[in-house]
Amino acid sequence: MHMADALLSPAVGGIMWTASAGIMAYSGSKLKNEIDESKIPLMGVMGAFVFAAQMINFTIPMTGSSGHIGGGILLSVLLGPYAAFITLASVLVIQALFFADGGLLALGANIFNMGFFACFVVYPLIFKPMIKKSLNDKTIFKASMISAILSLQMGAFFVVIETLFSGKTELPFTAFLLLMQPIHLAIGIGEGLATAATVMFILKARPQLISSANLQYSSNSFSLKKVAAIILTSALLIATGLSLFASSYPDGLEWSMGKILSSSELEAKGSIYEKMDSIQQNTSIMPDYSFKNNPEGSVAGTSFSGLVGSAATLVIAYLIGITIRKFKKNTAMKKTS
Amino acid sequence: MPNITQSMQNLRWMDDQSEKKSSVHNLNATIKVIASFIYILIVVSFDNYSFSRLMPLVIYIVVISQLSDVSLLHIFKLSLFSFPLIIGIGILNPFFNRETAYYIANIPISFGMVSFATLVLKSFLSVTAGLLLIATTGINQLAAALRSIHAPKIFVIQLLLTYRYITVLMEEVNKTLTARTLRSNSNKKMDYKSFGLISGTILLQTIDRSSRIYYAMKLRGFNGDFIGIYSKKISFSDVLYLAGWTLFFVLVRTVNIYDVFEKYI
């Protein structure tokens, strides 16, 4: 579910960075008061565990596909939501920077999509109340499944929303949604099963690890009201930010809709398009966001002169590279002689 | 995500690169982070059909990789891991937008094809810039940069610890998985029952390890802060580096060099 830089516009990327940085600062200040320093190494190695454990895949019974641990719910269960969010964020930073999984600008979006919903929405509102009633294998299994599926669905929905507002793909909103949600349902089931199996093992081997995590962040330090307030505030902030940005494109939207309808080529042979269009007509909550206006006239630049120019630029880049290498070699030789 | 051995090799390679000495490695980490961030912002700020206008930004990638002696080919290989998502989302563009943008030798090129190519190029540029930043900076300097921009202390410590223990835990996972494979009568696929046992056992070992690490850190004077990570002072060359590149990025963004090009051809 890692978003890539190329799918985000600067505005959406920036807003998501602000949102994640805000939650991170809040979590950091909470942890300052609540945890002792012995927890710090635990968070560190737990982050590394989540990273490494993602490489352990199992076959999902009755299907050919495989599943692995996601991290958000498991970390929340063992460390509490604040520490879990920070731990997950560090894992995502390393994945983005060292493994090209995500990107520098998309980091904010990724931390939000994968950390916020799991740690601050699903864990306190669903997982914890479910296992509080009775802590046994059955409830853990149910809670893990529901939590993993829900947090991934919310995350995937946000990926769609962020991509939509960035306007970087021609994929219409509903088509993208219909593509993303089922895929993440499958991933969610895999993650739910993996989380359940791991937590059930811990409950058998060292039950105090799970019960102590739940006692530590009891209802008085993490009330429903607080969670609701956090969600509402961040939702408002993000919505305001996104709508401010989106409002500068109303003409583009109308223009693009008109363009779709008037295109004879699409009407004539676009069977995929027609299907998607009919689904979209029936289910559309938001208008089609594809075929963005092209205010900079850059397509013209992609014509003949653009192509020649592109090739020329690449040659120039190559020549600059060679010059630097030669220059470096010469200076190195001068130094040694 | 790559497999365990590949991941460990990648981390090792990145570490080795960041230990190199070059004019780019010598720069202040915060400056490099800011420059990379501006670069990525400029890359993604172009619209969906700006394929050729993005081209001059390749110069930055080539210059940095040459100055820092980091293999561009290897960086390119690493960046391929990010492509499945981009291709998965972008591949449908040509189907959704079939209107012809222009013709190349009588072959119609649709807007969808242009936007797909632009998306792939944008992804390549932004991912490569990110990887080059880390290859020339390293985790310790990155942590110093994060502290200098006031990222929460606990997050920075957390990042360093996680990074440090990833290789340890990956080795642990690798060992366990090899042991399982050797005992599983060549049944490569792991079943659900064994998964719980394996991941749970590794998790418990991890938790035990964390308490040993804590004692070791405490005995060496750990008081909740990492000592010994300082960022380099910002020098004149840092300012010059940032100003120069920013000017170049802004120029590429604002001036359409192809218009200039067209005038003289």
XYZ file of C-alpha atoms in Angstrom:
602
model
C 0.000 0.000 0.000
C 3.055 2.252 -0.108
C 2.256 5.450 -1.987
C 4.918 6.695 -4.366
C 6.118 10.278 -4.734
C 5.078 10.343 -8.370
C 1.429 9.776 -7.433
C 1.258 12.819 -5.176
C 1.004 16.500 -5.891
C 3.146 18.817 -3.735
C 0.030 20.135 -1.972
C -1.356 16.731 -1.006
C 2.129 15.449 -0.084
C 2.674 18.522 2.082
C -0.671 18.220 3.832
C -0.053 14.560 4.634
C 3.426 15.413 5.920
C 1.911 18.019 8.218
C -0.722 15.570 9.455
C 1.829 12.836 10.181
C 4.317 15.236 11.751
C 1.535 16.537 14.004
C 0.553 13.049 15.160
C 4.211 12.187 15.615
C 4.845 15.254 17.785
C 1.728 14.462 19.827
C 2.775 10.824 20.263
C 6.303 11.897 21.178
C 5.085 14.265 23.874
C 2.691 11.602 25.222
C 5.484 9.042 25.399
C 7.781 11.442 27.215
C 5.452 11.348 30.192
C 4.245 7.794 29.933
C 7.100 5.421 29.215
C 10.302 4.688 31.010
C 13.538 4.531 29.081
C 13.653 0.716 29.234
C 10.888 0.746 26.636
C 13.094 2.548 24.104
C 15.220 -0.481 23.139
C 12.036 -2.566 23.010
C 10.531 -0.134 20.501
C 13.720 -0.211 18.483
C 13.938 -3.967 18.169
C 10.187 -4.283 17.670
C 10.511 -2.010 14.646
C 13.261 -4.244 13.331
C 11.087 -7.274 14.106
C 8.184 -5.925 12.050
C 10.573 -5.253 9.207
C 12.123 -8.725 9.302
C 8.883 -10.562 10.060
C 7.357 -9.238 6.858
C 9.650 -11.655 5.091
C 7.996 -14.664 6.756
C 5.172 -15.657 4.449
C 2.633 -18.399 4.988
C 0.073 -19.903 2.660
C -3.471 -18.761 3.420
C -5.582 -21.918 3.883
C -7.807 -22.810 0.910
C -6.218 -20.148 -1.319
C -2.983 -19.976 -3.223
C -2.048 -16.581 -1.872
C 0.225 -15.801 1.035
C 0.066 -13.466 4.001
C 2.457 -11.763 6.389
C 2.467 -9.414 9.354
C 1.641 -5.756 8.681
C 2.697 -4.340 11.988
C 0.272 -1.617 13.062
C -2.074 -3.757 15.129
C 0.628 -6.070 16.518
C 2.741 -3.106 17.634
C -0.275 -1.401 19.223
C -1.077 -4.568 21.182
C 2.454 -4.898 22.534
C 3.543 -1.265 22.897
C 0.368 0.828 23.032
C -0.777 3.152 20.243
C 1.652 6.056 20.718
C 4.808 3.951 20.802
C 3.372 1.785 18.016
C 2.837 4.814 15.770
C 6.410 6.061 16.261
C 7.832 2.570 15.767
C 5.848 2.017 12.595
C 6.867 5.454 11.309
C 10.543 4.567 11.728
C 10.023 1.308 9.830
C 8.335 3.214 7.012
C 11.138 5.787 6.914
C 13.715 3.018 6.500
C 11.606 1.223 3.890
C 11.192 4.441 1.940
C 14.759 5.685 2.121
C 16.767 2.491 1.913
C 14.479 0.259 -0.141
C 12.663 2.707 -2.416
C 9.379 1.443 -0.948
C 7.451 4.702 -0.902
C 9.317 7.996 -1.206
C 10.494 11.087 0.593
C 7.454 13.198 -0.255
C 5.060 10.251 0.108
C 6.380 9.455 3.589
C 3.788 11.633 5.285
C 0.981 9.950 3.375
C 2.371 6.477 4.035
C 2.850 7.048 7.756
C -0.688 8.384 7.959
C -2.309 5.667 5.850
C -0.579 2.775 7.542
C -0.013 4.101 11.046
C -2.854 6.405 11.982
C -5.800 4.129 11.222
C -4.250 1.032 12.780
C -2.896 2.700 15.927
C -5.397 5.469 16.642
C -8.675 4.351 15.123
C -8.939 0.581 14.859
C -6.850 -0.469 17.859
C -8.541 1.692 20.516
C -12.038 1.532 19.048
C -12.221 -2.081 17.895
C -9.377 -4.312 18.992
C -9.137 -3.209 22.621
C -12.869 -3.246 23.429
C -13.155 -6.680 21.813
C -10.401 -8.332 23.825
C -11.263 -6.478 27.011
C -14.466 -8.480 27.413
C -12.636 -11.777 27.447
C -9.033 -12.416 26.596
C -8.861 -15.745 24.807
C -7.861 -17.229 21.454
C -11.289 -16.778 19.952
C -11.609 -13.063 20.701
C -8.005 -12.424 19.682
C -8.611 -14.165 16.368
C -11.808 -12.210 15.695
C -10.354 -8.883 16.845
C -7.155 -9.329 14.794
C -9.051 -10.236 11.650
C -11.525 -7.368 11.885
C -8.836 -4.846 12.899
C -6.387 -5.770 10.145
C -9.059 -5.757 7.467
C -10.553 -2.454 8.613
C -7.266 -0.611 9.002
C -6.152 -1.725 5.545
C -9.475 -0.756 4.004
C -9.256 2.706 5.543
C -5.636 3.060 4.465
C -6.410 1.922 0.919
C -9.350 4.316 0.746
C -7.033 7.139 1.729
C -4.529 6.114 -0.943
C -7.342 6.521 -3.469
C -8.392 9.870 -2.006
C -4.826 11.194 -1.961
C -4.175 10.060 -5.528
C -7.477 11.539 -6.639
C -6.735 14.940 -5.144
C -3.247 14.837 -6.596
C -4.743 14.192 -10.039
C -1.756 12.173 -11.228
C -3.581 9.258 -12.786
C -6.201 8.999 -15.481
C -7.957 6.291 -13.488
C -11.458 7.495 -12.532
C -12.248 7.572 -8.820
C -14.669 4.640 -8.748
C -12.525 2.451 -10.984
C -9.514 3.076 -8.756
C -11.602 2.393 -5.668
C -12.932 -0.856 -7.143
C -9.349 -1.863 -7.862
C -7.841 -0.951 -4.511
C -10.412 -2.070 -1.939
C -10.710 -5.755 -2.992
C -6.930 -6.118 -3.304
C -6.547 -4.740 0.197
C -9.308 -6.974 1.470
C -7.177 -9.952 0.433
C -4.060 -8.399 1.971
C -6.085 -7.561 5.105
C -7.208 -11.167 5.514
C -3.588 -12.320 5.214
C -2.432 -9.719 7.719
C -5.299 -10.526 10.094
C -4.441 -14.219 10.089
C -0.745 -13.477 10.630
C -1.412 -11.041 13.478
C -3.889 -13.441 15.108
C -1.457 -16.365 14.990
C 1.355 -14.307 16.509
C -0.753 -12.716 19.247
C -2.343 -16.083 20.121
C 1.118 -17.595 20.495
C 2.205 -14.762 22.789
C -0.976 -15.158 24.838
C -0.072 -18.795 25.455
C 3.634 -18.285 26.022
C 3.664 -14.970 27.884
C 0.155 -13.722 28.581
C 1.444 -10.865 30.760
C 2.824 -9.122 27.659
C -0.651 -8.698 26.238
C -2.557 -7.987 29.419
C 0.028 -5.464 30.669
C -0.123 -3.533 27.408
C -3.861 -3.246 27.825
C -3.701 -2.197 31.444
C -1.094 0.452 30.761
C -3.218 2.385 28.317
C -6.452 1.952 30.188
C -9.547 3.919 29.379
C -8.677 6.917 31.559
C -5.515 7.703 29.589
C -7.054 6.951 26.206
C -10.695 7.863 26.244
C -13.093 7.466 23.373
C -13.709 11.196 23.465
C -10.027 11.918 23.000
C -9.781 9.548 20.078
C -12.861 11.045 18.500
C -11.433 14.526 18.994
C -8.116 13.530 17.374
C -9.856 11.931 14.404
C -12.218 14.839 13.953
C -9.499 17.470 14.177
C -7.195 15.708 11.747
C -10.069 14.951 9.382
C -11.048 18.618 9.435
C -7.478 19.794 8.905
C -6.920 17.408 6.018
C -10.297 18.121 4.454
C -9.716 21.862 4.663
C -6.263 21.529 3.179
C -7.411 19.284 0.371
C -10.470 21.320 -0.479
C -8.421 24.515 -0.591
C -6.206 22.841 -3.109
C -8.995 21.193 -5.088
C -11.023 24.373 -5.400
C -8.446 25.772 -7.796
C -9.344 23.089 -10.333
C -13.120 23.234 -10.838
C -12.751 24.246 -14.463
C -10.399 21.399 -15.100
C -12.981 18.982 -13.804
C -15.803 20.323 -15.922
C -13.526 20.517 -18.902
C -12.447 16.943 -18.466
C -16.007 15.680 -18.129
C -16.940 17.452 -21.327
C -13.945 15.972 -23.014
C -14.898 12.423 -22.065
C -18.425 12.843 -23.335
C -17.432 14.397 -26.631
C -14.718 11.909 -27.504
C -16.061 9.782 -30.361
C -13.181 7.349 -30.230
C -14.047 6.403 -26.683
C -17.702 5.929 -27.471
C -16.936 3.787 -30.480
C -14.601 1.155 -29.135
C -13.881 1.801 -25.488
C -15.556 -1.282 -24.039
C -13.523 -1.151 -20.842
C -14.239 2.501 -20.576
C -17.959 1.989 -21.158
C -18.158 -0.637 -18.444
C -16.249 1.516 -16.009
C -18.340 4.488 -17.011
C -21.601 2.683 -16.347
C -20.313 1.521 -12.956
C -19.175 5.023 -12.299
C -22.492 6.540 -13.361
C -24.260 4.283 -10.883
C -21.918 4.563 -7.975
C -20.142 7.858 -8.395
C -19.782 9.917 -5.260
C -17.316 12.268 -6.821
C -17.049 13.363 -10.412
C -14.453 11.851 -12.670
C -11.064 13.332 -11.979
C -9.182 12.198 -15.012
C -8.142 14.047 -18.179
C -6.760 16.990 -16.328
C -6.584 20.320 -18.039
C -3.235 21.062 -19.478
C -2.599 24.693 -18.653
C 1.115 24.638 -19.288
C 0.767 23.490 -22.853
C 3.437 20.925 -22.212
C 2.011 18.331 -24.591
C 3.045 20.589 -27.390
C 6.500 20.362 -25.935
C 6.292 16.594 -26.262
C 5.854 16.811 -30.003
C 8.787 16.807 -32.416
C 10.871 19.548 -30.842
C 10.092 18.045 -27.450
C 11.387 14.653 -28.451
C 14.523 16.024 -30.046
C 14.955 18.275 -27.039
C 14.554 15.374 -24.619
C 17.171 13.370 -26.425
C 19.469 16.399 -26.507
C 18.995 16.908 -22.770
C 19.903 13.292 -22.055
C 23.038 13.641 -24.159
C 23.932 16.817 -22.275
C 23.388 15.034 -18.946
C 25.596 12.185 -20.126
C 28.336 14.587 -21.251
C 28.228 16.411 -17.936
C 28.593 13.050 -16.188
C 31.603 12.086 -18.282
C 33.247 15.469 -17.768
C 32.874 15.199 -13.998
C 34.362 11.700 -14.046
C 37.316 12.798 -16.144
C 37.888 15.852 -14.004
C 37.847 13.712 -10.856
C 40.263 11.200 -12.369
C 42.664 13.961 -13.358
C 42.657 15.553 -9.925
C 43.102 12.133 -8.294
C 46.072 11.405 -10.559
C 47.606 14.787 -9.813
C 47.275 14.095 -6.105
C 49.008 10.721 -6.333
C 51.837 11.867 -8.628
C 9.880 -5.919 -1.138
C 13.031 -7.849 -1.945
C 13.818 -11.108 -0.118
C 15.947 -11.338 3.023
C 19.339 -11.850 1.398
C 18.694 -9.078 -1.109
C 17.530 -6.718 1.634
C 20.637 -7.374 3.694
C 22.830 -6.796 0.650
C 21.019 -3.551 -0.124
C 21.481 -2.242 3.395
C 25.137 -3.188 3.343
C 25.614 -1.507 -0.020
C 23.956 1.685 1.194
C 26.146 1.684 4.306
C 29.266 1.220 2.211
C 28.288 4.052 -0.113
C 27.639 6.441 2.745
C 31.143 5.750 4.128
C 32.745 7.028 0.915
C 34.485 10.376 0.856
C 33.481 12.931 -1.746
C 32.413 16.524 -2.069
C 28.760 15.461 -1.829
C 29.377 13.228 1.196
C 31.101 16.139 2.936
C 28.073 18.409 2.719
C 25.822 19.111 5.674
C 23.071 16.472 5.857
C 20.252 18.957 6.501
C 21.246 20.884 3.372
C 21.164 17.682 1.320
C 17.773 16.689 2.728
C 16.356 20.125 1.865
C 17.845 20.058 -1.659
C 16.446 16.574 -2.310
C 13.069 17.606 -0.976
C 12.943 20.662 -3.241
C 13.963 18.459 -6.171
C 11.163 15.971 -5.517
C 8.646 18.784 -5.027
C 9.657 20.282 -8.372
C 9.453 16.865 -10.078
C 5.944 16.140 -8.848
C 4.745 19.691 -9.457
C 4.845 19.187 -13.240
C 1.525 18.219 -14.798
C 0.667 14.766 -16.127
C 1.885 15.342 -19.654
C 5.243 17.014 -18.988
C 7.450 14.146 -20.077
C 9.998 16.185 -21.984
C 9.964 19.122 -19.616
C 11.081 16.775 -16.829
C 14.109 15.657 -18.804
C 16.548 18.422 -17.708
C 16.082 17.225 -14.131
C 18.035 14.080 -15.050
C 21.121 16.309 -14.931
C 20.869 16.542 -11.134
C 20.861 12.745 -10.788
C 23.831 12.322 -13.124
C 25.877 15.087 -11.493
C 25.281 13.896 -7.920
C 26.037 10.265 -8.744
C 29.234 11.207 -10.570
C 30.428 13.631 -7.908
C 29.741 11.150 -5.127
C 31.017 8.040 -6.932
C 27.756 6.199 -6.319
C 26.902 3.798 -9.143
C 23.892 5.136 -10.990
C 23.234 1.691 -12.415
C 22.951 0.164 -8.949
C 20.714 2.996 -7.760
C 18.559 2.383 -10.819
C 18.318 -1.323 -9.970
C 17.230 -0.460 -6.417
C 14.654 1.988 -7.702
C 13.004 -0.805 -9.705
C 11.395 -2.094 -6.484
C 9.122 0.922 -6.488
C 7.916 0.404 -10.041
C 5.227 -2.300 -9.695
C 2.799 0.106 -7.967
C 3.430 2.918 -10.431
C 3.074 0.611 -13.413
C 0.020 -1.073 -11.864
C -1.743 2.270 -11.473
C -0.409 3.971 -14.584
C -0.776 1.127 -17.086
C -4.487 1.800 -17.339
C -3.934 5.439 -18.338
C -3.703 4.617 -22.079
C -7.091 2.856 -21.803
C -8.817 5.684 -20.018
C -7.485 8.524 -22.101
C -7.272 7.540 -25.753
C -7.426 10.944 -27.290
C -4.511 11.439 -29.640
C -1.968 13.948 -28.421
C 0.234 13.883 -31.527
C 1.735 11.571 -34.113
C 5.258 10.206 -34.258
C 5.940 8.816 -37.731
C 2.200 8.312 -38.264
C 1.819 6.349 -35.030
C -0.781 8.052 -32.887
C 0.375 8.753 -29.357
C -2.491 9.220 -26.934
C -2.646 11.505 -23.923
C -2.916 8.366 -21.780
C 0.387 7.066 -23.117
C 2.080 10.400 -22.476
C 0.724 10.573 -18.932
C 1.848 6.993 -18.236
C 5.357 7.740 -19.482
C 5.413 10.939 -17.405
C 4.343 9.023 -14.283
C 7.113 6.458 -14.766
C 9.719 9.169 -15.358
C 8.561 11.138 -12.315
C 8.748 8.010 -10.211
C 12.243 7.219 -11.473
C 13.495 10.755 -10.767
C 12.009 11.051 -7.293
C 13.016 7.563 -6.145
C 16.548 7.939 -7.491
C 16.943 11.309 -5.776
C 15.838 9.765 -2.467
C 18.217 6.832 -2.797
C 21.116 9.096 -3.766
C 20.441 11.214 -0.697
C 20.794 8.191 1.597
C 23.744 6.741 -0.296
C 25.640 10.000 0.218
C 24.422 10.717 3.749
C 24.038 7.514 5.781
C 21.764 6.840 8.720
C 23.807 8.670 11.385
C 24.009 11.936 9.490
C 20.347 11.586 8.565
C 19.506 11.253 12.256
C 21.572 14.361 12.965
C 19.668 16.214 10.241
C 16.349 15.081 11.714
C 17.387 16.357 15.140
C 18.430 19.679 13.677
C 14.956 20.151 12.206
C 13.485 19.295 15.623
C 12.048 15.860 14.914
C 10.998 14.266 18.245
C 14.033 12.827 20.037
C 12.324 9.528 20.720
C 11.609 9.096 17.024
C 15.226 9.703 16.046
C 16.515 7.228 18.656
C 13.881 4.787 17.507
C 14.953 5.156 13.891
C 18.602 4.518 14.727
C 17.825 1.493 16.894
C 15.487 -0.026 14.331
C 18.045 0.462 11.606
C 20.778 -1.078 13.736
C 18.749 -4.169 14.565
C 17.201 -4.821 11.184
C 20.221 -6.784 9.997
C 20.404 -8.704 13.291
C 16.755 -9.698 13.108
C 16.863 -10.463 9.426
C 19.681 -12.896 10.128
C 17.576 -14.397 12.902
C 14.599 -14.783 10.563
C 16.819 -16.208 7.845
C 18.285 -18.777 10.265
C 14.863 -19.822 11.510
C 13.422 -20.126 8.025
C 16.404 -22.190 6.880
C 15.968 -24.467 9.894
C 12.296 -24.900 9.034
C 13.024 -25.637 5.387
C 15.591 -28.267 6.370
C 13.065 -30.009 8.589
C 10.037 -29.650 6.351
C 10.729 -32.429 3.875
C 11.171 -29.990 0.997
C 7.777 -28.426 1.595
C 8.654 -24.885 0.639
C 5.358 -23.264 1.558
C 4.799 -22.578 5.221
C 1.417 -23.565 6.640
C -0.606 -21.372 8.951
C 0.072 -23.441 12.078
C 3.827 -23.220 11.760
C 3.624 -19.496 11.024
C 2.246 -18.663 14.482
C 4.946 -20.734 16.175
C 7.755 -19.263 14.107
C 6.783 -15.594 14.203
C 5.764 -15.875 17.885
C 9.065 -17.477 18.854
C 11.080 -14.861 16.989
C 8.974 -12.147 18.615
C 9.672 -13.505 22.104
C 13.377 -13.754 21.319
C 13.200 -10.143 20.136
C 11.614 -8.980 23.357
C 14.241 -10.837 25.418
C 16.941 -9.324 23.271
C 15.581 -5.841 23.929
C 16.009 -6.235 27.680
C 19.591 -7.439 27.198
C 20.226 -4.438 24.941
C 18.737 -2.141 27.551
C 21.059 -3.460 30.288
C 24.036 -3.125 27.963
C 23.054 0.434 27.064
C 22.427 1.337 30.700
C 25.849 0.021 31.720
C 27.356 2.321 29.093
C 25.606 5.361 30.507
C 22.391 5.516 28.451
C 19.975 8.067 29.877
C 17.393 8.282 27.151
C 19.552 10.124 24.655
C 22.028 9.141 22.001
C 25.443 10.653 22.460
C 27.889 11.199 19.664
C 25.677 12.147 16.770
C 26.439 15.647 15.627
C 25.682 17.286 12.346
C 28.425 19.056 10.432
C 28.375 22.839 10.563
C 26.828 24.607 7.611
C 29.652 26.021 5.507
C 29.774 28.355 2.521
C 29.911 25.434 0.087
C 26.683 24.057 1.636
C 24.914 27.346 1.018
C 26.306 27.461 -2.509
C 25.182 23.878 -3.169
C 21.630 24.551 -2.018
C 21.354 27.913 -3.758
C 22.806 26.586 -7.020
C 20.544 23.591 -7.270
C 17.468 25.503 -6.165
C 18.136 28.047 -8.889
C 18.529 25.260 -11.451
C 15.309 23.503 -10.342
C 13.323 26.724 -10.404
C 14.694 27.554 -13.855
C 13.716 24.146 -15.198
C 10.270 24.568 -13.673
C 9.610 28.058 -14.972
C 11.398 28.216 -18.314
C 10.257 25.863 -21.034
C 13.578 25.198 -22.694
C 11.835 23.571 -25.637
C 10.261 26.873 -26.584
C 13.741 28.352 -26.604
C 14.964 25.294 -28.485
C 12.209 25.605 -31.096
C 13.042 29.241 -31.740
C 16.588 28.454 -32.776
C 15.846 25.391 -34.944
